[in-house]
Structure formats: C-alpha cells, structure tokens
mmCIF file of C-alpha atoms in Angstrom:
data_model
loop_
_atom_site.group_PDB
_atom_site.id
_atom_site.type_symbol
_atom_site.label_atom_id
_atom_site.label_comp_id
_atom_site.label_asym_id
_atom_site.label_seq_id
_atom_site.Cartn_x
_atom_site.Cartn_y
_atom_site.Cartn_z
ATOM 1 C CA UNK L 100 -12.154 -2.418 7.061
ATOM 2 C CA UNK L 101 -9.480 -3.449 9.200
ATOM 3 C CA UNK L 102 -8.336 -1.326 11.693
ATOM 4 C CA UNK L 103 -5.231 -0.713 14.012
ATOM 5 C CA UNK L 104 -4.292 2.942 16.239
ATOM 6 C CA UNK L 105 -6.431 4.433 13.530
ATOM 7 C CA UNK L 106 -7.413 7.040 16.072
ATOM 8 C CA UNK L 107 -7.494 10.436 13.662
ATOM 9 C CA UNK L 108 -8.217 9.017 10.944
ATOM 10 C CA UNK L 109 -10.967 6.028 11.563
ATOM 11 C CA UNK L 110 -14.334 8.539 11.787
ATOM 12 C CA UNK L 111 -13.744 10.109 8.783
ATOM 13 C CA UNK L 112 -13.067 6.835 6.865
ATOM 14 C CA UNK L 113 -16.053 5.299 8.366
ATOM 15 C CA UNK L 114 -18.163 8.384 6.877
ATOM 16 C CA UNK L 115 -16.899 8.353 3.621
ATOM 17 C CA UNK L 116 -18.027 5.034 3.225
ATOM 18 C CA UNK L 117 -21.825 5.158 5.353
ATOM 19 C CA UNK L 118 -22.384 8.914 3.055
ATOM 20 C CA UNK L 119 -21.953 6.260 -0.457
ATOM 21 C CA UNK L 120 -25.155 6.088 -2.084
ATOM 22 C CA UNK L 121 -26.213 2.560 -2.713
ATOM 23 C CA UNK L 122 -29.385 0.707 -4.213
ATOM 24 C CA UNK L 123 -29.809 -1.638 -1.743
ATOM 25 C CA UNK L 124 -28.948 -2.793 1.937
ATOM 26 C CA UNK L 125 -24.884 -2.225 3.159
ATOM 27 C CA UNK L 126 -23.255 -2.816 6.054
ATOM 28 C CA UNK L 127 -19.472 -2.090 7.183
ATOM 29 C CA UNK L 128 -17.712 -4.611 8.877
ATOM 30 C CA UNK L 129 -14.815 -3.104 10.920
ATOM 31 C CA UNK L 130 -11.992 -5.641 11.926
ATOM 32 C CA UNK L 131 -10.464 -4.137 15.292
ATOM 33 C CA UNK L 132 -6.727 -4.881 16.390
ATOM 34 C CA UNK L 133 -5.010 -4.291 19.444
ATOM 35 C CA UNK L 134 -4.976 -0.847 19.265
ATOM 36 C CA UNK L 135 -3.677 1.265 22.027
ATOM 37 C CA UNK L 136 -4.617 4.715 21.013
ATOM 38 C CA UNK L 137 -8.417 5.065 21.642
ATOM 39 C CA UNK L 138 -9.212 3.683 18.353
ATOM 40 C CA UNK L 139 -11.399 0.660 19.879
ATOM 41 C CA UNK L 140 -13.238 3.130 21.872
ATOM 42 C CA UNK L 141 -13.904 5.301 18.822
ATOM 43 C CA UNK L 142 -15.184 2.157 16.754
ATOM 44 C CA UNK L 143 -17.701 1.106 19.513
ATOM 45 C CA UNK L 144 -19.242 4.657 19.532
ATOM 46 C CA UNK L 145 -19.683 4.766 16.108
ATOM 47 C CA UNK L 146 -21.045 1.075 15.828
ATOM 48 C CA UNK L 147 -23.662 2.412 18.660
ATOM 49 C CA UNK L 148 -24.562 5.598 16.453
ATOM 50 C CA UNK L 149 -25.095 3.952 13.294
ATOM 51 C CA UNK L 150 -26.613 0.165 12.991
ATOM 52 C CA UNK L 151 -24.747 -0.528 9.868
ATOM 53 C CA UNK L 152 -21.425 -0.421 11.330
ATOM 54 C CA UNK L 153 -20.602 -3.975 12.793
ATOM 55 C CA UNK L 154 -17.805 -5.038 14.744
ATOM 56 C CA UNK L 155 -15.483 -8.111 14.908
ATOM 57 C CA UNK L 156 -12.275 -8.999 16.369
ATOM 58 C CA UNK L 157 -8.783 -9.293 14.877
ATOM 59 C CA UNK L 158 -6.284 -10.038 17.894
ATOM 60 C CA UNK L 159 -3.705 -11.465 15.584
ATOM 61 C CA UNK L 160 -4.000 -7.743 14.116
ATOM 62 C CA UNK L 161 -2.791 -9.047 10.763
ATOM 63 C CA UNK L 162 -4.486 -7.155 7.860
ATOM 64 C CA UNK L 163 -5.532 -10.247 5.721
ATOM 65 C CA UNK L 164 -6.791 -12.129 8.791
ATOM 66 C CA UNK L 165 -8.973 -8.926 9.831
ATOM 67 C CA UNK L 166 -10.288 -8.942 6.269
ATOM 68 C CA UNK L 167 -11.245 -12.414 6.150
ATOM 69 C CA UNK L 168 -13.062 -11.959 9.438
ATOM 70 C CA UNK L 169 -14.707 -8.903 7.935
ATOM 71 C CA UNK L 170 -15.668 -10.641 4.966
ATOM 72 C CA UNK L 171 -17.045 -13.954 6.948
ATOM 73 C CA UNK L 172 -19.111 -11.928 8.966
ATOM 74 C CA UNK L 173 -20.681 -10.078 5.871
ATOM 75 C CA UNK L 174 -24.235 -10.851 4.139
ATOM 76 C CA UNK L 175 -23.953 -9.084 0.886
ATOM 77 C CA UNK L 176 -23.185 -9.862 -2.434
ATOM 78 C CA UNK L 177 -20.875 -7.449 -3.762
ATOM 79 C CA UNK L 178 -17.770 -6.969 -1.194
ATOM 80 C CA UNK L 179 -15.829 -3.718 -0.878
ATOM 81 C CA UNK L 180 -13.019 -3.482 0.579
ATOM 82 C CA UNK L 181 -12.029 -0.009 2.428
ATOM 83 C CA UNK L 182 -8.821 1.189 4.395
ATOM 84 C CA UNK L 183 -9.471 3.049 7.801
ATOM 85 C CA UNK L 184 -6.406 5.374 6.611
ATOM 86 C CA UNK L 185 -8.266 6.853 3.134
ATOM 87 C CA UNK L 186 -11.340 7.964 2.375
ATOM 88 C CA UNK L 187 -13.519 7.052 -0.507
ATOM 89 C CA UNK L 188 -14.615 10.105 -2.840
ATOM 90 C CA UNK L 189 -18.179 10.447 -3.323
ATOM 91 C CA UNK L 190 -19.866 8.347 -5.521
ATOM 92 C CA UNK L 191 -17.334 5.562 -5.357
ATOM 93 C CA UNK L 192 -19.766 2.578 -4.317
ATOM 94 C CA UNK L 193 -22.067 3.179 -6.866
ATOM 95 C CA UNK L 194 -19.731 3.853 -9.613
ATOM 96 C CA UNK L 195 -17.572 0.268 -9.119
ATOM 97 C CA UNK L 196 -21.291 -1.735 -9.178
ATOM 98 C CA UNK L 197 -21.912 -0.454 -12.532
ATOM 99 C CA UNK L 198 -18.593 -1.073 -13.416
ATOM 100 C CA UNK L 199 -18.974 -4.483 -11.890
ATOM 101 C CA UNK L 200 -22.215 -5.020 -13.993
ATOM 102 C CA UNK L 201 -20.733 -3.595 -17.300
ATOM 103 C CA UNK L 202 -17.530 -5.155 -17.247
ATOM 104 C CA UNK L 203 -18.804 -8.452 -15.449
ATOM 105 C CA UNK L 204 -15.431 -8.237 -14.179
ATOM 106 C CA UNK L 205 -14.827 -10.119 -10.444
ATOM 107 C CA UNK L 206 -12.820 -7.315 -8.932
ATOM 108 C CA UNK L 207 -12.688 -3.928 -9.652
ATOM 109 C CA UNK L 208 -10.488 -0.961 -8.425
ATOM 110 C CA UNK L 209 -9.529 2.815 -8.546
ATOM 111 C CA UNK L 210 -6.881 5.345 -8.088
ATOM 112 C CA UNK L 211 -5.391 5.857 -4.746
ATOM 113 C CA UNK L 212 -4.843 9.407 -4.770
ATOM 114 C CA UNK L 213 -2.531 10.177 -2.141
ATOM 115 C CA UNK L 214 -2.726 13.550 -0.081
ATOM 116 C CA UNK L 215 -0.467 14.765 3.164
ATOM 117 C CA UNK L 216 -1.343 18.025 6.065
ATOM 118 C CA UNK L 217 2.153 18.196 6.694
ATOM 119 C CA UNK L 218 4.874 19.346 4.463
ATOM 120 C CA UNK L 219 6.475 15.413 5.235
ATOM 121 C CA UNK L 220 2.744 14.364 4.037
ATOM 122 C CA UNK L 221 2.555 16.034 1.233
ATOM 123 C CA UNK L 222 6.195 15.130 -0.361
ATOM 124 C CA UNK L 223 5.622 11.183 0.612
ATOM 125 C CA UNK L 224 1.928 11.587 -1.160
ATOM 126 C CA UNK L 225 3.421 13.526 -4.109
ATOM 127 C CA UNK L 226 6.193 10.461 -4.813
ATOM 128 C CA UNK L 227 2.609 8.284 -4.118
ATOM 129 C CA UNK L 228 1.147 9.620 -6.727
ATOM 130 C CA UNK L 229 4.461 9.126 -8.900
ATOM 131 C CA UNK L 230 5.644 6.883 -11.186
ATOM 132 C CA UNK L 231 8.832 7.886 -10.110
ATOM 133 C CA UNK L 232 7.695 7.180 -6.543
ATOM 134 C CA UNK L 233 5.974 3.396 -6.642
ATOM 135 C CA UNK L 234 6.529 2.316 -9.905
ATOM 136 C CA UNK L 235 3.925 1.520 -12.799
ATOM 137 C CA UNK L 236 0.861 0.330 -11.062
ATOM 138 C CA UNK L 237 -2.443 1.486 -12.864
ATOM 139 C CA UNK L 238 -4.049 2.606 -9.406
ATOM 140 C CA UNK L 239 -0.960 5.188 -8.956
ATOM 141 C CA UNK L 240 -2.534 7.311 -11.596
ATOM 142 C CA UNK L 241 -3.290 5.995 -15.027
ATOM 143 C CA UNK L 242 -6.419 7.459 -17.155
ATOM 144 C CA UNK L 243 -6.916 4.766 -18.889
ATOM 145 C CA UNK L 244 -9.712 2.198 -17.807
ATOM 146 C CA UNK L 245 -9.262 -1.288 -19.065
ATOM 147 C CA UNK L 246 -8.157 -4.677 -17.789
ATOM 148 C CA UNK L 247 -5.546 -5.042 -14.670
ATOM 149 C CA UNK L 248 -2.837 -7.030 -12.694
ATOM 150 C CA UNK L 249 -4.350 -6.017 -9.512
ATOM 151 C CA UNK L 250 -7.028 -3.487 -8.020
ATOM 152 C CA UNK L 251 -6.583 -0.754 -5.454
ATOM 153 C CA UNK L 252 -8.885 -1.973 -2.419
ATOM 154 C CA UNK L 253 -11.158 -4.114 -4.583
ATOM 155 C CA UNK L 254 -14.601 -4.163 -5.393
ATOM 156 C CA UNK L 255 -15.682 -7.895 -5.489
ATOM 157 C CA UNK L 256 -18.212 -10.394 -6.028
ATOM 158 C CA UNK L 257 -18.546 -12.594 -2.978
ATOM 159 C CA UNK L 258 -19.492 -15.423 -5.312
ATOM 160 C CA UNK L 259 -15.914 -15.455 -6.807
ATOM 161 C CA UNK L 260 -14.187 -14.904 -3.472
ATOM 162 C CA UNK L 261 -15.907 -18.233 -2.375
ATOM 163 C CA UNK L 262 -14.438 -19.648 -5.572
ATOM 164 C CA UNK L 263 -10.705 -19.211 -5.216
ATOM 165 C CA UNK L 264 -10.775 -18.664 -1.465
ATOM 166 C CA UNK L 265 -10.419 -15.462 0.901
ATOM 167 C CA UNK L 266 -7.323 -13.693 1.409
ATOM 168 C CA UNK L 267 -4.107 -15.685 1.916
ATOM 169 C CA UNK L 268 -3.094 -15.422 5.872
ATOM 170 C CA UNK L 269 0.645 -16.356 5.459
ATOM 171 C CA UNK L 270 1.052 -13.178 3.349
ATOM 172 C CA UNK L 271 1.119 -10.124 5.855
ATOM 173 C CA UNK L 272 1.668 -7.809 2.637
ATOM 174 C CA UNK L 273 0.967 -7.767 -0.878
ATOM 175 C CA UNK L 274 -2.155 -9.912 0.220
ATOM 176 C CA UNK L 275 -4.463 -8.164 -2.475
ATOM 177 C CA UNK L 276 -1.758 -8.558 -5.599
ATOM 178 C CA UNK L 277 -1.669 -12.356 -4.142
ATOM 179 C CA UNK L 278 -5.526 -12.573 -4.721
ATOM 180 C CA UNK L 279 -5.798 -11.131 -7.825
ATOM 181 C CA UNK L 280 -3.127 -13.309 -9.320
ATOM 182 C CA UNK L 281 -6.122 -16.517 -7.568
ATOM 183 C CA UNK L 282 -8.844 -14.307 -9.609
ATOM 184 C CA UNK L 283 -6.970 -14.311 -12.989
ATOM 185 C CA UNK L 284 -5.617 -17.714 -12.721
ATOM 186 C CA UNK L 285 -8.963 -18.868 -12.783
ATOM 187 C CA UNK L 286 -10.491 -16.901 -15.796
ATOM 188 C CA UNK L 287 -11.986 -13.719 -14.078
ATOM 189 C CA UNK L 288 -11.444 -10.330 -15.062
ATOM 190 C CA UNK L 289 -9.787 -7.281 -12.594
ATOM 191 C CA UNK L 290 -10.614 -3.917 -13.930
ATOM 192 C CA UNK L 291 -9.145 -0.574 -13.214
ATOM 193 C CA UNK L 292 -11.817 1.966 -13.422
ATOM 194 C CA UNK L 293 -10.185 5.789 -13.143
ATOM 195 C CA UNK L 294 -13.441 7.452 -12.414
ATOM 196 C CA UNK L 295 -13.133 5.659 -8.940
ATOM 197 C CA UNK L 296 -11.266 7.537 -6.327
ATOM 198 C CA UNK L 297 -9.574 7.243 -2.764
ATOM 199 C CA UNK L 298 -7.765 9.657 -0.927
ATOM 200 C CA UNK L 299 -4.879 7.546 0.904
ATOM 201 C CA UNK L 300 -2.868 9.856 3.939
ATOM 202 C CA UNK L 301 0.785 8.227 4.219
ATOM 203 C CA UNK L 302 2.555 7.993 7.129
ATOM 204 C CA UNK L 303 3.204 11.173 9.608
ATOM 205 C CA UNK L 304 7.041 10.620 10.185
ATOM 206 C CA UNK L 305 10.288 8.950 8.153
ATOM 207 C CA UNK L 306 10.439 6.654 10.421
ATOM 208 C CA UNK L 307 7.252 4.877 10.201
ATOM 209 C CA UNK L 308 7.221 5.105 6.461
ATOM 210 C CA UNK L 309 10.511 3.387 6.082
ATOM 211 C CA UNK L 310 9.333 1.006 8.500
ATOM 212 C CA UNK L 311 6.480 0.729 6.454
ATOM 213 C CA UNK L 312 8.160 0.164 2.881
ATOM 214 C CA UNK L 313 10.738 -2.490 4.522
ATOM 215 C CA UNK L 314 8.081 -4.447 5.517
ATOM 216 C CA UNK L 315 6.436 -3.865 1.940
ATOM 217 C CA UNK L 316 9.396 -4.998 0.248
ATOM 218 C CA UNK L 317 10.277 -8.074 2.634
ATOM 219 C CA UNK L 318 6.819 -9.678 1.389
ATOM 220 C CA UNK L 319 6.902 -8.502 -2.226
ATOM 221 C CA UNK L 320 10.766 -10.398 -2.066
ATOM 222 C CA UNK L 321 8.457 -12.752 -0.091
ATOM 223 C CA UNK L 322 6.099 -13.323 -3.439
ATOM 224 C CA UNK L 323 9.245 -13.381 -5.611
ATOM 225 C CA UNK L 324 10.312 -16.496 -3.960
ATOM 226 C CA UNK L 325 6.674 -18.212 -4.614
ATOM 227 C CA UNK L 326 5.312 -17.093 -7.851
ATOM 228 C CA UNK L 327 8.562 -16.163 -9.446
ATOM 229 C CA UNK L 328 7.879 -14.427 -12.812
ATOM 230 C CA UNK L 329 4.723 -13.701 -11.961
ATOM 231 C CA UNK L 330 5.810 -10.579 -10.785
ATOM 232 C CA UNK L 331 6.457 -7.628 -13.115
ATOM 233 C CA UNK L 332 9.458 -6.107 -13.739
ATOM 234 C CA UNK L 333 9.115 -2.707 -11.868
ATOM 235 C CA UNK L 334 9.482 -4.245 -8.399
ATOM 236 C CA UNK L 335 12.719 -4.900 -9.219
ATOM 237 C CA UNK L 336 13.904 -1.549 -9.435
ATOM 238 C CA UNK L 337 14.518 -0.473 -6.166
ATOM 239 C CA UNK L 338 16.914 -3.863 -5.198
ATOM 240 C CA UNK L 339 18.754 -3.215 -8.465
ATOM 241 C CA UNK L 340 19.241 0.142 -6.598
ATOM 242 C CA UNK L 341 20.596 -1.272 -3.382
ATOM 243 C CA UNK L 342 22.559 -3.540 -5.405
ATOM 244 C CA UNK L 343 24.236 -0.915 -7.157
ATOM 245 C CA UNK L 344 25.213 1.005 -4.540
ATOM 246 C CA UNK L 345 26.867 -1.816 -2.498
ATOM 247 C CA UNK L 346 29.242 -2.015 -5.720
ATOM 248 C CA UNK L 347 29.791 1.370 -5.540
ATOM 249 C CA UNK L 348 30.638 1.420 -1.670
ATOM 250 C CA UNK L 349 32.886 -1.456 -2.251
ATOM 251 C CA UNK L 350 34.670 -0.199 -5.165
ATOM 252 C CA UNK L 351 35.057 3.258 -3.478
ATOM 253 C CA UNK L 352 36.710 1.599 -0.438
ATOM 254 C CA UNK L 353 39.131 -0.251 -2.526
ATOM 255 C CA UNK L 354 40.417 3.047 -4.619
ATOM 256 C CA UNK L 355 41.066 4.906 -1.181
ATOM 257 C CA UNK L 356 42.703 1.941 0.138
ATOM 258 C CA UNK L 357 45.031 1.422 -3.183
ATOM 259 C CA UNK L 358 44.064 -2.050 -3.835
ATOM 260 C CA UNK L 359 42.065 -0.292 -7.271
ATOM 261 C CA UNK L 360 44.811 1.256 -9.407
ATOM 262 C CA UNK L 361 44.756 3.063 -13.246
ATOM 263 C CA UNK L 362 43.000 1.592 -16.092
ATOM 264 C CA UNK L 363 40.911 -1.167 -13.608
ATOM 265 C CA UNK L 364 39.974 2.338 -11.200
ATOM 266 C CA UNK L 365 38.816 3.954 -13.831
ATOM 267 C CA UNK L 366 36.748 1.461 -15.394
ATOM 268 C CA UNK L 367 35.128 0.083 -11.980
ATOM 269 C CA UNK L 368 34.277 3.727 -11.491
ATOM 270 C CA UNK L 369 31.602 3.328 -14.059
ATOM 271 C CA UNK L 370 29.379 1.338 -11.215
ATOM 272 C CA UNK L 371 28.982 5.982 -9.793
ATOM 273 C CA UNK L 372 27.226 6.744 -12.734
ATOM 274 C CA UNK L 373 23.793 5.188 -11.532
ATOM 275 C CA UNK L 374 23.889 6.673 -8.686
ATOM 276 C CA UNK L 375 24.906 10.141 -10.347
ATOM 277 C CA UNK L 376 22.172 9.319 -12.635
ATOM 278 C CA UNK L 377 19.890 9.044 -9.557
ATOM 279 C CA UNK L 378 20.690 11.451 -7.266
ATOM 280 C CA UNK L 379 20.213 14.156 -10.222
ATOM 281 C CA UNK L 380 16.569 12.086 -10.838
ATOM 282 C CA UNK L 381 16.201 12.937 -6.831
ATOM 283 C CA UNK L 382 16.744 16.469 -7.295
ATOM 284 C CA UNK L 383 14.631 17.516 -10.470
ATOM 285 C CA UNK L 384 11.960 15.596 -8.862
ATOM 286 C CA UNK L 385 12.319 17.810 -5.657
ATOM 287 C CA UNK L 386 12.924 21.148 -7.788
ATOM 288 C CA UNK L 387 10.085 20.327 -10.057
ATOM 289 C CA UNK L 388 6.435 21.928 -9.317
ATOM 290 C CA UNK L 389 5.104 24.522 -7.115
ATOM 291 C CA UNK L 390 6.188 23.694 -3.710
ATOM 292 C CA UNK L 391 7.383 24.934 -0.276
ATOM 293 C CA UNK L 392 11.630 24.826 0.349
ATOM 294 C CA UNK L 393 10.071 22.526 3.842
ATOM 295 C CA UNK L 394 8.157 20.074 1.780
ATOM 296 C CA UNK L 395 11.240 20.313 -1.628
ATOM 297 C CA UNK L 396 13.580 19.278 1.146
ATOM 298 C CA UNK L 397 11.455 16.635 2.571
ATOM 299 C CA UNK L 398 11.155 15.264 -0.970
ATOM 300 C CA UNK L 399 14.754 15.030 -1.311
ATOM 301 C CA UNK L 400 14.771 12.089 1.709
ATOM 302 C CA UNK L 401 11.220 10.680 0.960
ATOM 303 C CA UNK L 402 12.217 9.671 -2.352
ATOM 304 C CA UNK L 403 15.359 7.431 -1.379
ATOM 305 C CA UNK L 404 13.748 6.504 1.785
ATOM 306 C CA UNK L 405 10.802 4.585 -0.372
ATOM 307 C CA UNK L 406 13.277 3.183 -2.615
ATOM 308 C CA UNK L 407 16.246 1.880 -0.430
ATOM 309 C CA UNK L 408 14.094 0.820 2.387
ATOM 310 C CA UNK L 409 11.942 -1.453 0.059
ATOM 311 C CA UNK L 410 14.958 -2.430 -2.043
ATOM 312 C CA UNK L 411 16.914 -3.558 1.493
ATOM 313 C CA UNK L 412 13.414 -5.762 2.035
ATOM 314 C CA UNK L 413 13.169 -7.315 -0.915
ATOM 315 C CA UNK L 414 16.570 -8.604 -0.929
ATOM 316 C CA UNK L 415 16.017 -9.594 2.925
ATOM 317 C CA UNK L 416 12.652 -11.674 1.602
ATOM 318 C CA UNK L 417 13.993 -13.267 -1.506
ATOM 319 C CA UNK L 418 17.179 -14.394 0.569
ATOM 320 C CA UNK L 419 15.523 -16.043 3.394
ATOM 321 C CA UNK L 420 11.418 -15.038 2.893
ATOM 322 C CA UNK L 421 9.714 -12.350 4.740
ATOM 323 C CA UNK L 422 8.854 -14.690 8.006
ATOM 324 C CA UNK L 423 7.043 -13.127 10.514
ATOM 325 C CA UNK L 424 8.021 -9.286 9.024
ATOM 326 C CA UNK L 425 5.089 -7.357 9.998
ATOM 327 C CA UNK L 426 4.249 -3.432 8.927
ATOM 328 C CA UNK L 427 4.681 -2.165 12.116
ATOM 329 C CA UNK L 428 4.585 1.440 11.629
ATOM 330 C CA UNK L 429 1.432 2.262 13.368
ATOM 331 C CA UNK L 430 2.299 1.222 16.512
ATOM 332 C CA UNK L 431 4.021 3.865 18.247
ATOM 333 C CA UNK L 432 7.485 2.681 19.219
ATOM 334 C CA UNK L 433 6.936 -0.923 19.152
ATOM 335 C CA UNK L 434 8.731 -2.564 16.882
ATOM 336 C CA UNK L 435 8.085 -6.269 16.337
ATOM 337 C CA UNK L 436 6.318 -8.912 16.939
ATOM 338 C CA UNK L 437 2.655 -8.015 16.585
ATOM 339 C CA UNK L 438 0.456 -9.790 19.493
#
C-alpha cells in the first residue's frame, strides 16, 4: 500500500485489509511518502499495534516506486495490491485466491465502487461509477466476469511479477494498465472477477480532482506516445472533447468579428452541435436519479471537470510526454515537483 497525507483515511484502509480472512500467513507492506499531515505518525502506531503491518520508505513518493518497495520487501506468494484511499469489502482476499486458482490467471481484479460523505463526494463517485463518467473499463461496473485489459488494484502471483518485471518507475500514472499490457504480452491471463469489491473515496474538493485527472490524462497521452494502438478507443474521448470545443471557440470568435459570413457561418456552425449534444448529456445525467439539488448541482461541474481536465492532459502528454507531471492533489497547496 503506498501511502501519502492519507491521514483520515489510512486506519480504516489498513483494517479492511488485516479483518480479510486468509488461509495462510499475510503481511501488509505500507510504502510511506513525505507526508505532512500526521499520516507517518498514524502508520508507525499501527505497525506497533499489529505485527503484520510493516513499514518501508518511499521518499521519491512516487506511487509505482512505493509499490515496488512494498513488493521487494514482501515474502509471500500471492501479491495484493491495496490503496490507502479505499477499502476492501469483506471477503475480498479470499475470494481473488480462488479466483486466482480457478482461473490460473496471473492478475486478477474487481470493481472499484466509488462512494463520497459530501454532496461533492458523492456526485464525483456517482460519474466514478459511470460509464458516462470514466469510460468503459470493466472495474467501473461490469457484471460480467471473464478475461480483461487491466485489473483494478491487482491480485498477483509474485512468480509472474518476477517474470516480466515490477512496476515501471518512469510511468507516474497508468502504472498498473502499463503492467498488465507486460502480463498479456507474455501469455498470462488478467481476470475481472465482479464478486470482488472496493470502496474508492474521490477527492474532497474540485480542485484536487481536476488536479488529479490532468495528471491522469498527461500519462495516459504519456502511454499513447509509447504503445500507440495499444490503447483502446475510449481514452480518446475526452481530447476529442477539448478538440471540439477549441473549433467551436475559434469559429465563434470569427462570426462576431465578421470574418465568418452566410452560407460558410452557417455551415462552420455545425462544429456547436457536440457541444449542444453534450451539455444536454451533462444535464440528464445531473437530473437523473434520486438526489439532493447540492449534490445535482455539483454533478453538473464534476462531470466536465473529469472530462476537460483529462482531455487538456492528454493532449499536453501526447504533444511533448507527461515528463515529470505528478498527481499532486493530496498535497495541500503544493503544486509541483514532488520531493
């Protein structure tokens, strides 16, 4: 698990996973960052109140270099992979090994169900949990079990992670999508499984989620740039998007300024009807359900927040690569770079 200002959320994710019931020996391997909110504090009590929690350090604060520290300093077999901002449902651990062992798949994964305490919460976890929201991933909420481009977290056999390698630690997102593709590549199975569960909490403000899906979409442009077509269609939605509405600006400010005229004005304003298309998408969306006017409204500015701050990323990383772009929503006001 790595871990960064994870403050009110790291105890309970830390007993979700210690309360799984396993056959066997486990330990949990927490990779501490920098944090500057009492969350290193917290971690060393809990490490001193329960032997199976293990610490090691993670200055660079990066996620896949805190894994791969994790995952060094582990003994078992079987490796799972936890976030210190969910909480796995009951059951989980033990459902993925017999998974594991009846699909003799190498990595196996769930559905992050996304939940909120705030109205803002709530609406960013109800576009989570939306097709509409992230796209077409299995782990946003299909019911069907079966063979996948990626798992959620990951459940995986430390025999093939010693095969194709740990997690990459140029990649500061998009690091488990980038593993998987290793895993397939060379002839092993990932396998969504719907019976497993997470509960994921968003972010707690718009600003650190659209920090948040920037830096998301700066490495998935990032991925474009190396593996190409090896990336499905649906991430390029949201640049499409951004794309779109640039023409749209741009044609607007040449019919107020005169340079569009007649027959040409008319038929360049055909570039408003995607974005009539989607700002009526925006509103049923908001309208639709049984929800408070506080979190409707928030709904209305989640949705296009997710979308044009990954879309504005992704161009940013396929133009000139995500560089040192770094989530950096969970650290307060800092910005970037990471220590």
């Amino acid at each position: 698990m790595p871990v960064l200002n994870e403050r009110d959320y790291l105890e309970h994710a830390v007993r979700s996973v210690l309360e799984q019931d396993v056959d066997g020996p486990t330990e949990l391997v927490l990779a501490l960052g920098p944090s500057t909110d009492g969350t290193t504090e917290l971690a060393h009590r809990l490490a001193a109140e329960d032997a199976r929690v293990h610490l090691v350090q993670n200055p660079a604060a990066h996620i896949p270099v805190g894994l791969n520290a994790a995952i060094r300093a582990s003994r078992y077999p079987t490796v799972i992979r936890v976030d210190a901002h969910s909480e796995l449902s009951p059951g989980y651990a033990h459902q993925a090994l017999e998974t594991l062992a009846r699909t003799g798949a190498a990595n196996v994964g769930g559905v992050m169900r996304a939940d909120g305490r705030t109205p803002f919460q709530r609406a960013v976890a109800r576009l989570y949990n939306s097709p509409v929201g992230l796209g077409g991933g299995a782990y946003h909420g299909s019911e069907h079990e079966g063979e996948a481009e990626s798992a959620y977290l990951g459940v995986m056999r430390r025999e093939v992670l010693d095969e194709v390698g740990l997690f990459d630690e140029t990649i500061r997102r998009g690091e488990d999508w980038e593993l998987n593709l290793r895993i397939r590549e060379a002839g092993h199975l990932v396998w969504f499984d719907p019976r497993l569960s997470v509960t994921y909490w968003p972010r707690e403000n718009w600003w650190r989620l659209a920090r948040q899906f920037r830096a998301t979409g700066a490495w998935r442009g990032e991925l474009v740039r190396r593996f190409g077509r090896s990336n499905g269609l649906r991430f390029f939605a949201p640049p499409a998007l951004v794309v779109v509405t640039a023409l749209a600006l741009i044609v607007g400010v040449l019919q107020l300024t005169g340079v569009l005229t007649g027959g040409l004005s008319l038929a360049a304003s055909a570039v408003y009807l995607p974005l009539l298309a989607y700002a009526v998408l925006v509103i049923a969306v908001a309208l639709s359900g049984r929800r408070g006017l506080r979190e409707r409204l928030w709904t209305m500015a989640v949705l296009p927040t997710m979308h044009f701050a990954w879309g504005l990323g992704f161009l940013a990383g396929v133009l000139r690569g995500a560089g040192d772009t770094v989530d950096a929503s969970r650290l307060g006001d800092r910005n970037t770079p990471l220590p």
